[in-house]
Coordinates of C-alpha atoms and ligand atoms in Angstrom, one line a residue:
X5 CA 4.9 47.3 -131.6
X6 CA 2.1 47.4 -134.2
X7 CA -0.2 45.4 -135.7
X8 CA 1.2 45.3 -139.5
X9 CA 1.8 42.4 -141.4
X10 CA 5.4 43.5 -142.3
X11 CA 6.2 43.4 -146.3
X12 CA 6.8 40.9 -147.7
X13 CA 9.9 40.7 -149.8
X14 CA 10.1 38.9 -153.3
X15 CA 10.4 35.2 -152.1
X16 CA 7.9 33.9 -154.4
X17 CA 7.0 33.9 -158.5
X18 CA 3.7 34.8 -158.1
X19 CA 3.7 38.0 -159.8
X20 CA 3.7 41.2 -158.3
X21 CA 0.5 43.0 -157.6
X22 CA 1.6 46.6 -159.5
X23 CA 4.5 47.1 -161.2
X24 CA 5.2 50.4 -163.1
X25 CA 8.2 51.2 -165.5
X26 CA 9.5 54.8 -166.2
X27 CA 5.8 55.7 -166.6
X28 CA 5.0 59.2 -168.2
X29 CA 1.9 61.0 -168.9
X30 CA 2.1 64.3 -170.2
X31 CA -1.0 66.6 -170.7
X32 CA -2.0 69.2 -173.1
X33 CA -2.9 72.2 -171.0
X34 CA -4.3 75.6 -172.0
X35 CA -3.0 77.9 -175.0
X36 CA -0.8 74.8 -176.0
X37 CA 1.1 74.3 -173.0
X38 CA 2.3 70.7 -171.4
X39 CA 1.9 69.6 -168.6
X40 CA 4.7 67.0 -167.3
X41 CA 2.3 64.9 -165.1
X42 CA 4.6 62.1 -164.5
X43 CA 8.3 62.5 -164.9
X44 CA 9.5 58.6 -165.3
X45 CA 8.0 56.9 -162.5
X46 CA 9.1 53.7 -161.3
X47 CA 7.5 51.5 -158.4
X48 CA 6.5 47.7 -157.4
X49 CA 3.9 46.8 -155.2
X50 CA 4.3 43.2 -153.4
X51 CA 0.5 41.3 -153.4
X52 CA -1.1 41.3 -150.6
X53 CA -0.1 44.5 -149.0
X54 CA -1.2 47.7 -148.4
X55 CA 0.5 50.4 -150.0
X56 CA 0.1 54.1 -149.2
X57 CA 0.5 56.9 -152.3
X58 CA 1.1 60.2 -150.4
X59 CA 2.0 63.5 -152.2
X60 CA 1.0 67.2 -152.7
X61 CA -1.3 68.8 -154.8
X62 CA -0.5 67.6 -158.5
X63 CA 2.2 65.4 -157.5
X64 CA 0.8 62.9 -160.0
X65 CA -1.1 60.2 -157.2
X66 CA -4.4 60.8 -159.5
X67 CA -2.5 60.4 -162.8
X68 CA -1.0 57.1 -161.8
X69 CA -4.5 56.0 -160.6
X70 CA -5.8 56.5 -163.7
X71 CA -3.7 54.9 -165.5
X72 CA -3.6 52.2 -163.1
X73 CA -7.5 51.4 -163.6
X74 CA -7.4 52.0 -167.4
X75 CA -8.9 55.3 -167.2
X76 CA -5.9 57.1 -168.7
X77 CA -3.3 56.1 -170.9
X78 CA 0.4 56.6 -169.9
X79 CA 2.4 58.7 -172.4
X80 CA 5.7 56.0 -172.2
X81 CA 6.5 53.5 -169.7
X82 CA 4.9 50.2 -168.7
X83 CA 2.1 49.2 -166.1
X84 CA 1.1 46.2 -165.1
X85 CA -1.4 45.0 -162.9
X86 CA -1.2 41.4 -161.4
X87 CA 1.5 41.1 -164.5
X88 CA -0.9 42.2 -167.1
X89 CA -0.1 45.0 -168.9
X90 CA -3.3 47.8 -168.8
X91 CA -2.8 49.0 -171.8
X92 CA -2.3 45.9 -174.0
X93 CA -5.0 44.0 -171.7
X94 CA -7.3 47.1 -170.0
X95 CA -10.6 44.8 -170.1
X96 CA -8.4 41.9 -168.2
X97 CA -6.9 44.2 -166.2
X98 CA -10.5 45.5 -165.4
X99 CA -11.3 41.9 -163.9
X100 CA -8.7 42.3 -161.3
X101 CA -9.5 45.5 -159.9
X102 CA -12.1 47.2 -158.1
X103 CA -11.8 50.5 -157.9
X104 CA -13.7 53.3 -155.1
X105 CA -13.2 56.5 -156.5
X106 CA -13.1 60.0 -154.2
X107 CA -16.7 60.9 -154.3
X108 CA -19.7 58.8 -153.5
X109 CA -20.5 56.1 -156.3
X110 CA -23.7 54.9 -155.3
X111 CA -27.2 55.9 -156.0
X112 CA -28.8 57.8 -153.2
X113 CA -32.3 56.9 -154.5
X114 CA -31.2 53.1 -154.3
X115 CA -30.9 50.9 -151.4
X116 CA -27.7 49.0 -150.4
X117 CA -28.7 46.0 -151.8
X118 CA -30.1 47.4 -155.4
X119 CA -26.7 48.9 -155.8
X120 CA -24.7 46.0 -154.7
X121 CA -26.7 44.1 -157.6
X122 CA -26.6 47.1 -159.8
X123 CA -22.8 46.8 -159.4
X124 CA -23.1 43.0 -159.8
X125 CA -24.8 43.1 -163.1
X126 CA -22.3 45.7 -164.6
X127 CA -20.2 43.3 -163.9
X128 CA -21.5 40.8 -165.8
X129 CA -22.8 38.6 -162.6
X130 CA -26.6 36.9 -163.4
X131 CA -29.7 38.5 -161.6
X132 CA -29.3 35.1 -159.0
X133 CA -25.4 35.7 -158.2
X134 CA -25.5 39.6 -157.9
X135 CA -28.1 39.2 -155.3
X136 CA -26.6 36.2 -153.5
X137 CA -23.4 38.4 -153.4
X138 CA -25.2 41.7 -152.3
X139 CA -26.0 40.0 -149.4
X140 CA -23.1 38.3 -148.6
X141 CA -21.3 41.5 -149.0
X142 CA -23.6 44.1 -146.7
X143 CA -23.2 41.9 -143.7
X144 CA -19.4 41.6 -144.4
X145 CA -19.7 45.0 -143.9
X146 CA -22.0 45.5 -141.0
X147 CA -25.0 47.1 -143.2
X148 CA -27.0 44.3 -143.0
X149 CA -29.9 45.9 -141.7
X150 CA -30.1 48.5 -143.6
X151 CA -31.1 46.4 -146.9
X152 CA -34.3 48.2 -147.6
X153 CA -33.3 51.8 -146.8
X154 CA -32.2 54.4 -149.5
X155 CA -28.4 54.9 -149.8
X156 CA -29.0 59.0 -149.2
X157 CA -30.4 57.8 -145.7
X158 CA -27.1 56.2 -144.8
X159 CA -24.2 58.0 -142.8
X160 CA -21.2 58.9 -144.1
X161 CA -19.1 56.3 -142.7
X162 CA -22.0 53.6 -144.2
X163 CA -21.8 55.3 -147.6
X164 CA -18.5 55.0 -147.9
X165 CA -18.4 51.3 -146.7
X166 CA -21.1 50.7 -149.1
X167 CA -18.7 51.9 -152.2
X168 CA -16.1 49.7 -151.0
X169 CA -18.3 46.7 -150.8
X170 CA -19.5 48.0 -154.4
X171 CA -16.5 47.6 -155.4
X172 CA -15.7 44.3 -154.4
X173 CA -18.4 42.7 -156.1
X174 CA -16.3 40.9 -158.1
X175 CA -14.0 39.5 -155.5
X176 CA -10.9 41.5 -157.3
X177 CA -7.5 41.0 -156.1
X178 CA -6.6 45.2 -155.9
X179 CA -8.2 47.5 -154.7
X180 CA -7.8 51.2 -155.5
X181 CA -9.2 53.7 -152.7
X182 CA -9.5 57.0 -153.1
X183 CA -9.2 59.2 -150.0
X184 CA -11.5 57.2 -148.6
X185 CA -11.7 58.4 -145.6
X186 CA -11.7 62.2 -146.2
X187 CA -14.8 64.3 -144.2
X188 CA -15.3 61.3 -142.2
X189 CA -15.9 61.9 -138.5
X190 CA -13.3 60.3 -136.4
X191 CA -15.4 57.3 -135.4
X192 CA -16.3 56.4 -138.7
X193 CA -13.1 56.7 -140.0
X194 CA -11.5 54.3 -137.2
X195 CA -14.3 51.6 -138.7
X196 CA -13.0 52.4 -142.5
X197 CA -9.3 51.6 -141.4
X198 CA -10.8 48.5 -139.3
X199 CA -12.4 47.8 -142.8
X200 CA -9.0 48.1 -144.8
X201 CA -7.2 45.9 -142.8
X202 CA -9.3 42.9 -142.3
X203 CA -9.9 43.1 -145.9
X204 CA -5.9 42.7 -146.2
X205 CA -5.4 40.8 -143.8
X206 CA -8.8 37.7 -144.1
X207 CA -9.0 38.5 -148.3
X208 CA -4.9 39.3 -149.2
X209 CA -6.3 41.7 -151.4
X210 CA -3.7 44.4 -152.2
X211 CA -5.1 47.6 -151.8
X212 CA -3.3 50.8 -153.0
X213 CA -4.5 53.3 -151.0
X214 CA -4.2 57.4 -151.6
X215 CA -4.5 59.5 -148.8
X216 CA -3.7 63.1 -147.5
X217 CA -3.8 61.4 -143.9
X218 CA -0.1 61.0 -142.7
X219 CA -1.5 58.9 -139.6
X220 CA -3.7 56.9 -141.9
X221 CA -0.7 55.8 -144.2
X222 CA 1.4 55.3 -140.9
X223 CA -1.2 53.4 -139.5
X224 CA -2.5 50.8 -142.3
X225 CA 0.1 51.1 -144.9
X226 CA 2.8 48.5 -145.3
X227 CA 4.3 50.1 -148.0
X228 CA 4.4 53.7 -148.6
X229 CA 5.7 55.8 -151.9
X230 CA 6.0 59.7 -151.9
X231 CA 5.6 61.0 -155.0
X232 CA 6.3 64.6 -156.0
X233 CA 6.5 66.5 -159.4
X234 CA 5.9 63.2 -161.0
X235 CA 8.5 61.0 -159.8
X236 CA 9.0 58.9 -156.7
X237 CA 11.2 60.7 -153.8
X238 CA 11.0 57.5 -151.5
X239 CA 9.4 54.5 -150.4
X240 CA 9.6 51.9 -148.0
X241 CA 7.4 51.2 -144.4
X242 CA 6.6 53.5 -142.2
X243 CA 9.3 52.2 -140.0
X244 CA 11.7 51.7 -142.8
X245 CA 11.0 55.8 -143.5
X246 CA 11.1 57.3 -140.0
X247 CA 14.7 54.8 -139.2
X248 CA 16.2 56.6 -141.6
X249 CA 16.1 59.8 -140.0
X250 CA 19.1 58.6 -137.7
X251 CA 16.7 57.4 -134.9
X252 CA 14.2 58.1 -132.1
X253 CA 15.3 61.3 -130.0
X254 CA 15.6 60.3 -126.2
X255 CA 15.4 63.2 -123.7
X256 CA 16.5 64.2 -120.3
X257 CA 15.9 67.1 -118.3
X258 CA 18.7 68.0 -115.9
X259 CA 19.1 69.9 -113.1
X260 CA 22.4 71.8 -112.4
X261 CA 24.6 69.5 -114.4
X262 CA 28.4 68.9 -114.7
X263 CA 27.8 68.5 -118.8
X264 CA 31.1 66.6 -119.7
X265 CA 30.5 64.2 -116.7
X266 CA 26.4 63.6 -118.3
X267 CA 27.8 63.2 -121.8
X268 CA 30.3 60.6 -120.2
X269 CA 28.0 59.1 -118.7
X270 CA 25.2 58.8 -121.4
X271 CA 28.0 58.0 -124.2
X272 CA 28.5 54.9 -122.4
X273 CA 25.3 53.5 -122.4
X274 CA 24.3 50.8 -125.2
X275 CA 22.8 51.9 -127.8
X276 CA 22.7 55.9 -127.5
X277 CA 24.5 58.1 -130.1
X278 CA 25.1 61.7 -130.9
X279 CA 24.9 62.5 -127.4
X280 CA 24.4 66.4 -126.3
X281 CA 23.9 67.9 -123.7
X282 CA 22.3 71.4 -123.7
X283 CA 22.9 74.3 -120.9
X284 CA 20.1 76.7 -119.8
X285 CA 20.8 78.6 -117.1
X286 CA 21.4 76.2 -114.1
X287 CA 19.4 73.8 -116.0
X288 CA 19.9 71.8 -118.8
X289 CA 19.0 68.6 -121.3
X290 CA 20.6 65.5 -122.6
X291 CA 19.6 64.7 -126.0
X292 CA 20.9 61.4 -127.8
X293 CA 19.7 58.9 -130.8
X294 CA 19.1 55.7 -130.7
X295 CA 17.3 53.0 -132.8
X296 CA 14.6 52.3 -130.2
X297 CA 14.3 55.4 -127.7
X298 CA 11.1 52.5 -125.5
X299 CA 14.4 49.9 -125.1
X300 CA 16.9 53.0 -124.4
X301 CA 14.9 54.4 -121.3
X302 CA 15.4 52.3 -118.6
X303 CA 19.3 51.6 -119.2
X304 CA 19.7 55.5 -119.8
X305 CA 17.6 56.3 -116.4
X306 CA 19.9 53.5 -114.5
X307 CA 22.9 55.0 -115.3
X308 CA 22.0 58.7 -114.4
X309 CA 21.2 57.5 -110.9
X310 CA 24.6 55.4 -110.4
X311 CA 26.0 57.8 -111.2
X312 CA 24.7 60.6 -108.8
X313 CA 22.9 62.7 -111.7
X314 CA 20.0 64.5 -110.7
X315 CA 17.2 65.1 -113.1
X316 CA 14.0 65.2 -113.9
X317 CA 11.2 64.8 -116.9
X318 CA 12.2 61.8 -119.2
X319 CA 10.8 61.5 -122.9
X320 CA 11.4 59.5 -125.3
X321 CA 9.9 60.2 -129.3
X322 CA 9.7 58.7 -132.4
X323 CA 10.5 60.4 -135.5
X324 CA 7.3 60.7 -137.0
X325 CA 6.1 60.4 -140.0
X326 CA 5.8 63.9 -141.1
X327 CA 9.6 64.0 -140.2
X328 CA 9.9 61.9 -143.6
X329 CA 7.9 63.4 -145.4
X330 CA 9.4 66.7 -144.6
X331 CA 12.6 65.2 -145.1
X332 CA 12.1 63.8 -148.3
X333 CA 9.6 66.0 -150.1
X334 CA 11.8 69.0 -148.8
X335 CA 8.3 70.6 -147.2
X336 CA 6.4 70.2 -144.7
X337 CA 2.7 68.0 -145.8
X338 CA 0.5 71.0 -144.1
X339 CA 2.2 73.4 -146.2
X340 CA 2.6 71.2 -149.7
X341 CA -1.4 71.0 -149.5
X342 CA -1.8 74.5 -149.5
X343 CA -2.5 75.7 -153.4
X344 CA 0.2 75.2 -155.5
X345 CA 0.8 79.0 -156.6
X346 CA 1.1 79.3 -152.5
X347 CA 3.4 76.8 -152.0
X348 CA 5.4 78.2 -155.0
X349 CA 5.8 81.7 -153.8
X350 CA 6.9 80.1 -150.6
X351 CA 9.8 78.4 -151.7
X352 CA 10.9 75.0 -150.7
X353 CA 12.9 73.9 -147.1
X354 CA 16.3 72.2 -148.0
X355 CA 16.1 68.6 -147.8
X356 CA 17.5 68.3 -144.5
X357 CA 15.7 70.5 -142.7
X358 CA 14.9 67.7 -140.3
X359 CA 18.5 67.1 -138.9
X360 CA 19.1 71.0 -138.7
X361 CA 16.1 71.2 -136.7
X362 CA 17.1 68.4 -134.2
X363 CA 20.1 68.9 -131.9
X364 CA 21.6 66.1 -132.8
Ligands
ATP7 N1 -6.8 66.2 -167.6 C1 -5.8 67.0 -167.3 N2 -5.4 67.9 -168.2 C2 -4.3 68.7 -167.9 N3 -3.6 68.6 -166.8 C3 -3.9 67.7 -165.9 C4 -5.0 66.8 -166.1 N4 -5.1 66.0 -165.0 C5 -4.1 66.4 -164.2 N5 -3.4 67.4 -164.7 C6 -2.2 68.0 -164.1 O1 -1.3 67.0 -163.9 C7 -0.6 67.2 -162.6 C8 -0.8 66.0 -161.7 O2 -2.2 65.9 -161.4 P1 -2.9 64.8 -160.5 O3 -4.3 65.0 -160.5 O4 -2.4 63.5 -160.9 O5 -2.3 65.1 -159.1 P2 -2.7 64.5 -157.6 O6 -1.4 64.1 -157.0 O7 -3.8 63.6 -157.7 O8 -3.1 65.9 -156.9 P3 -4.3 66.1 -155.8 O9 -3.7 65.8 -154.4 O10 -4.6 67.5 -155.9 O11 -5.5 65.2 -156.1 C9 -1.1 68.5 -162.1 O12 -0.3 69.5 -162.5 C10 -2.5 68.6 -162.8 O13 -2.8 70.0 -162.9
MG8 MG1 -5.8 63.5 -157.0

């Protein structure tokens, strides 16, 4: 049904790629006031994966990062990064990750291959290795013929493959990205996620990826933690999440139906649940659950028709997954990215506001 690796569970000692502990991190804000960044934050990530961070505004995602890449320190709690702890450790640490922060982090008045060496060298790679690597590494990333042109030449989409390649110069085994595909254009973003998964899937690198792209998470993440105010609210796959909204939604139009005869009918095909049957006028719909609404169709659509029902448009849809995250962050994602003294004054949808919405 997709093209995921699905995630794996512990089955091995190899350690895992991030593991935090009741992490904190509590600012000092203006005129002496705190700020509670992260509230006790507890999450694994298996190696190998790629796991999606989603949250609103100041949920904490750039906190953890931070603190994640040795940038920040946590206030209490434990990280650890390929079972090395980043605060005990930070320059080991450092050796495992590569890290492609928000903004561009290359020089525009540089070509692709003097940053690539540039980025090398930092790294503490000789003048010989850094270049032999800078090559290897643009045509891994299809900017091979672009060694001799200035990086502020580039397109977006090559920019921002460039910074990944950057920071993979020395071959780490996690790789933070930062919204890395934000003010992409569609095209080149559909080559960044073809990027993110071959790199998971040829180099196992783990990547721990932040977006504000629900389909992006959907689509590359294995893994996926909401975070809000600081703590996590769930995690699991994407089709872990959107299962646990009680199913895909299968509808039937109907045309002048006998409802307790359709709801008959439909509660005894396999699979269907929380069958209902709605009246509008001389029309109506049927409306049922079911795990997997693709499998569901054609056994739904065979008993209708032995049975005489008449009717008409057949859809079936997955939850998606801004149903979880509306479900579980008790807003919708448009809304939580609006500013936060907006989405304050608004108030907050009850956590179920999913179910109350489906006719179920
Ligand atoms: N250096 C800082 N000093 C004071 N407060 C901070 C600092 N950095 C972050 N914060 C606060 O900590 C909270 C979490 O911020 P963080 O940047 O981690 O959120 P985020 O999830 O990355 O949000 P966004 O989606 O806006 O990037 C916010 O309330 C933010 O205002
Ligand atoms: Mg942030």
């Amino acid at each position: 049904m997709n093209d995921r690796m699905p995630a794996t569970r512990r089955a091995t000692s190899s350690p895992l790629a991030v593991e935090v502990s009741d992490l904190t991190k509590t600012y000092r804000g203006a005129a002496r006031t705190r700020v509670q960044a992260l509230r006790g934050l507890t999450f694994q990530v298996e190696p190998g994966i790629v796991f999606g961070m989603l949250g609103p505004n100041g949920a904490g995602k750039s906190t953890t990062t931070k603190i994640l890449t040795t940038l920040s320190t946590p206030t209490s709690g434990s990280a650890r990064i390929d079972g090395v702890d980043v605060v005990a450790k930070p320059a080991e640490v450092r050796a495992h990750i590569g890290y492609v922060s928000q903004g561009a982090s290359t020089d525009p008045l540089l070509t692709g291959t003097e940053n690539l060496v540039l980025a090398g060298r930092l790294r503490g790679m000789s003048s010989t290795d850094a270049r032999a690597r800078a090559s290897a590494l643009l045509r891994e990333f299809g900017l091979g013929d672009t060694t001799d042109r200035p990086v502020g030449k580039f397109s977006g989409g090559m920019r921002r493959r460039l910074d990944v390649a950057a920071a993979l110069v020395h071959a780490p085994r996690v790789l933070f990205l930062d919204e890395p595909t934000t003010g992409l254009d569609p095209e080149s973003r559909a080559a960044m996620w073809g990027e993110i998964r071959r790199l998971s899937a040829e180099r196992a690198i783990t990547v721990i990826l932040t977006t504000h792209y629900l389909e992006e998470a959907d689509r590359l993440a294995d893994d996926i933690m909401i975070i809000d105010r600081g703590t996590k609210v769930v995690g699991g796959s994407p089709d872990e999440l959107k299962a646990s909204l009680n199913g895909d939604a299968l509808r039937v139009a109907l045309v002048e139906p006998d409802a307790d005869r359709v709801r008959r009918v439909a509660a005894s095909v396999p699979g269907l649940r929380n069958v209902v049957v709605e009246l509008q006028g001389t029309s109506g719909q049927l409306i049922a659950r079911t795990d997997d609404a693709s499998a569901a169709v054609a056994p739904a659509i065979a008993a209708l028709e032995a049975a005489g029902i008449v009717f008409g448009a057949v859809s079936a849809s997955r939850p998606s997954l801004d149903d979880v995250y509306l479900h579980y962050a008790g807003r919708s994602f448009d809304r939580s990215d609006a500013p936060a003294g907006q989405e304050q004054a608004s108030g907050s949808e009850p956590a179920n506001a999913v179910e109350k919405g489906q006719a179920a």
